Protein backbone atom coordinates (compact mmCIF):
# COMPACT_ATOMS: atom_id res chain seq x y z
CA UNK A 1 240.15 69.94 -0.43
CA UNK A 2 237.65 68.03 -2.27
CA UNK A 3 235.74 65.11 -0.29
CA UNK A 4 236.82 61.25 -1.38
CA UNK A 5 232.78 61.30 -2.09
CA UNK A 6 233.16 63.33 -4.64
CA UNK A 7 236.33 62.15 -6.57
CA UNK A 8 235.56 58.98 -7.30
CA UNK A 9 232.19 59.89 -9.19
CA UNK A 10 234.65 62.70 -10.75
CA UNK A 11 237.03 59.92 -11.88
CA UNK A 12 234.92 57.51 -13.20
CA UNK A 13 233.02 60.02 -15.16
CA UNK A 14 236.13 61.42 -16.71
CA UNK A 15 237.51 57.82 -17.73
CA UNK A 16 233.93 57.46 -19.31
CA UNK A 17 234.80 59.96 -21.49
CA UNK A 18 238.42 59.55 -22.77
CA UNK A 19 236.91 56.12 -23.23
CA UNK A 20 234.14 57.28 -25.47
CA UNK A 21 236.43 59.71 -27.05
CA UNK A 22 239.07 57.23 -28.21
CA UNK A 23 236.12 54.59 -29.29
CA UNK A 24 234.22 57.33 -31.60
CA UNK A 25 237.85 58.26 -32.72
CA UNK A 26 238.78 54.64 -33.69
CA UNK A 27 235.43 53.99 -34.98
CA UNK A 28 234.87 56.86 -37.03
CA UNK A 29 233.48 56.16 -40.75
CA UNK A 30 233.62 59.25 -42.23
CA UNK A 31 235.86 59.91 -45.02
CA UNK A 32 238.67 62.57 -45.99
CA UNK A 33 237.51 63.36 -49.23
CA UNK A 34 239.53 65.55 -51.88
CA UNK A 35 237.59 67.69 -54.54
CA UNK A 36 239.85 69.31 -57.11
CA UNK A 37 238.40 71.83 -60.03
CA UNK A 38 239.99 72.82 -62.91
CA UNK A 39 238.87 74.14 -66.32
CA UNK A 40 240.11 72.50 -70.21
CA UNK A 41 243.89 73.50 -69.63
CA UNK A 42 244.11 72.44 -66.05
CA UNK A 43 244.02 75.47 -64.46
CA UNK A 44 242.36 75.47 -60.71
CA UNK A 45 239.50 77.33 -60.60
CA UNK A 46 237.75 78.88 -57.45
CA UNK A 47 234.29 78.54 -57.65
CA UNK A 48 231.26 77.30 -55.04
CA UNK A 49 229.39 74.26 -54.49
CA UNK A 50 226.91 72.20 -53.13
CA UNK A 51 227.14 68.67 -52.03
CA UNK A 52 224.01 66.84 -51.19
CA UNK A 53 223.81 63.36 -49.76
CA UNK A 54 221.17 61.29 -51.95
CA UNK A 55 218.17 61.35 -50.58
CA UNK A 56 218.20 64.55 -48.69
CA UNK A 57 216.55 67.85 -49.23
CA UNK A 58 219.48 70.47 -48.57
CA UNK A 59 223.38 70.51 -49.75
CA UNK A 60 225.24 69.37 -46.70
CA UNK A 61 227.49 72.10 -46.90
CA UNK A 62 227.73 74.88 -49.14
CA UNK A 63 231.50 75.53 -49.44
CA UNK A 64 234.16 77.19 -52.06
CA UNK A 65 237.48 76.57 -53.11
CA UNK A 66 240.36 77.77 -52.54
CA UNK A 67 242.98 79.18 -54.49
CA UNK A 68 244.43 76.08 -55.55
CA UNK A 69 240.99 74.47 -57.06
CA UNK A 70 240.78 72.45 -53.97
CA UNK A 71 238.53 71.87 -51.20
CA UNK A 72 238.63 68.60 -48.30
CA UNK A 73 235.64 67.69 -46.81
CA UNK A 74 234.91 65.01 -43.95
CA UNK A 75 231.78 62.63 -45.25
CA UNK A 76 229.99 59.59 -44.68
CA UNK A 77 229.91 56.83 -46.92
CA UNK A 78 227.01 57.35 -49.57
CA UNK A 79 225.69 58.67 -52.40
CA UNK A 80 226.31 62.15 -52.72
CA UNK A 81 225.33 64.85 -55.72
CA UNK A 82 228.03 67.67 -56.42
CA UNK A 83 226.49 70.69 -57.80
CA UNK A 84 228.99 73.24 -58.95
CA UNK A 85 228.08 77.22 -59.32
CA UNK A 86 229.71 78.89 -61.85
CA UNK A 87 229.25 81.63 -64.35
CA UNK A 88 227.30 81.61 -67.46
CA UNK A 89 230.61 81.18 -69.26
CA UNK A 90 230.92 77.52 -68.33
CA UNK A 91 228.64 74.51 -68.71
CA UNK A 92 226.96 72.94 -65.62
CA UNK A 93 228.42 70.73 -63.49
CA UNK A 94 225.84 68.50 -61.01
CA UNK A 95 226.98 64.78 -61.09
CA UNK A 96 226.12 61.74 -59.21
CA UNK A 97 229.05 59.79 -57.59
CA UNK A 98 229.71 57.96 -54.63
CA UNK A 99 232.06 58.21 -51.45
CA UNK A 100 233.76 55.48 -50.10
CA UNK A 101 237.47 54.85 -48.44
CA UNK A 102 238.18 53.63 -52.05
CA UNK A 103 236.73 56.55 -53.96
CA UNK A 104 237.69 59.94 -51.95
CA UNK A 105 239.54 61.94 -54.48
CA UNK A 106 237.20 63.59 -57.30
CA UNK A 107 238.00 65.70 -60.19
CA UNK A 108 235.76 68.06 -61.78
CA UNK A 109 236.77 69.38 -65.42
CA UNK A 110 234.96 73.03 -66.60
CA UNK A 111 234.35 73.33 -69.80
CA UNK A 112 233.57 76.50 -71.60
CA UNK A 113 229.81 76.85 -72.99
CA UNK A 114 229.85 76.67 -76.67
CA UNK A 115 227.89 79.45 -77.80
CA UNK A 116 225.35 78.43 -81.00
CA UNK A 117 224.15 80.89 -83.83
């Protein structure tokens, strides 16, 4: 059996932390944010990308797709730069927007590369 000594260091300690727990889960900024791809005819394409927060050297998180064109990501409000990798066969996409509770759903549209003579 444990001492009284030590429980009651044990107890306060572990109140500490479902107290800190709840309070960074109630206070939490970051945003659910929705990125859908899809080319000219709305189909969902599966390619990668990099997100990088404005002002920052290196993408937050390189990621992909899925099957369905979609990826979620968990963000902090800001200014962030979306840089999507594809193919030759499509024309870059690396736009500016920014993430907020009001603005978490974004929509990326491929378009093929016209090809000049």
């Amino acid at each position: 059996m444990i001492p009284k000594k030590r429980w009651i260091p044990a107890l306060i300690l572990f109140g500490l932390l479902i107290a800190g727990g709840g309070f960074w889960y109630l206070y939490d900024d970051r945003v659910d944010v929705t990125i859908e791809i899809v080319d000219e005819e709305n189909v969902p394409q599966k390619v990668d990308l990099f997100v990088v927060e404005s002002g920052e050297m290196y993408p937050f998180r390189p990621s992909s797709t899925d099957a369905s064109g979609k990826l979620r990501l968990k963000l902090e409000p800001s200014l962030y730069r979306f840089d999507v990798l594809t193919d030759s066969s499509w024309e870059e996409i690396d736009e500016k927007k920014e993430v907020s509770k009001e603005n978490s759903k974004f929509r990326f549209v491929l378009k093929k590369r016209s090809i000049n003579k």
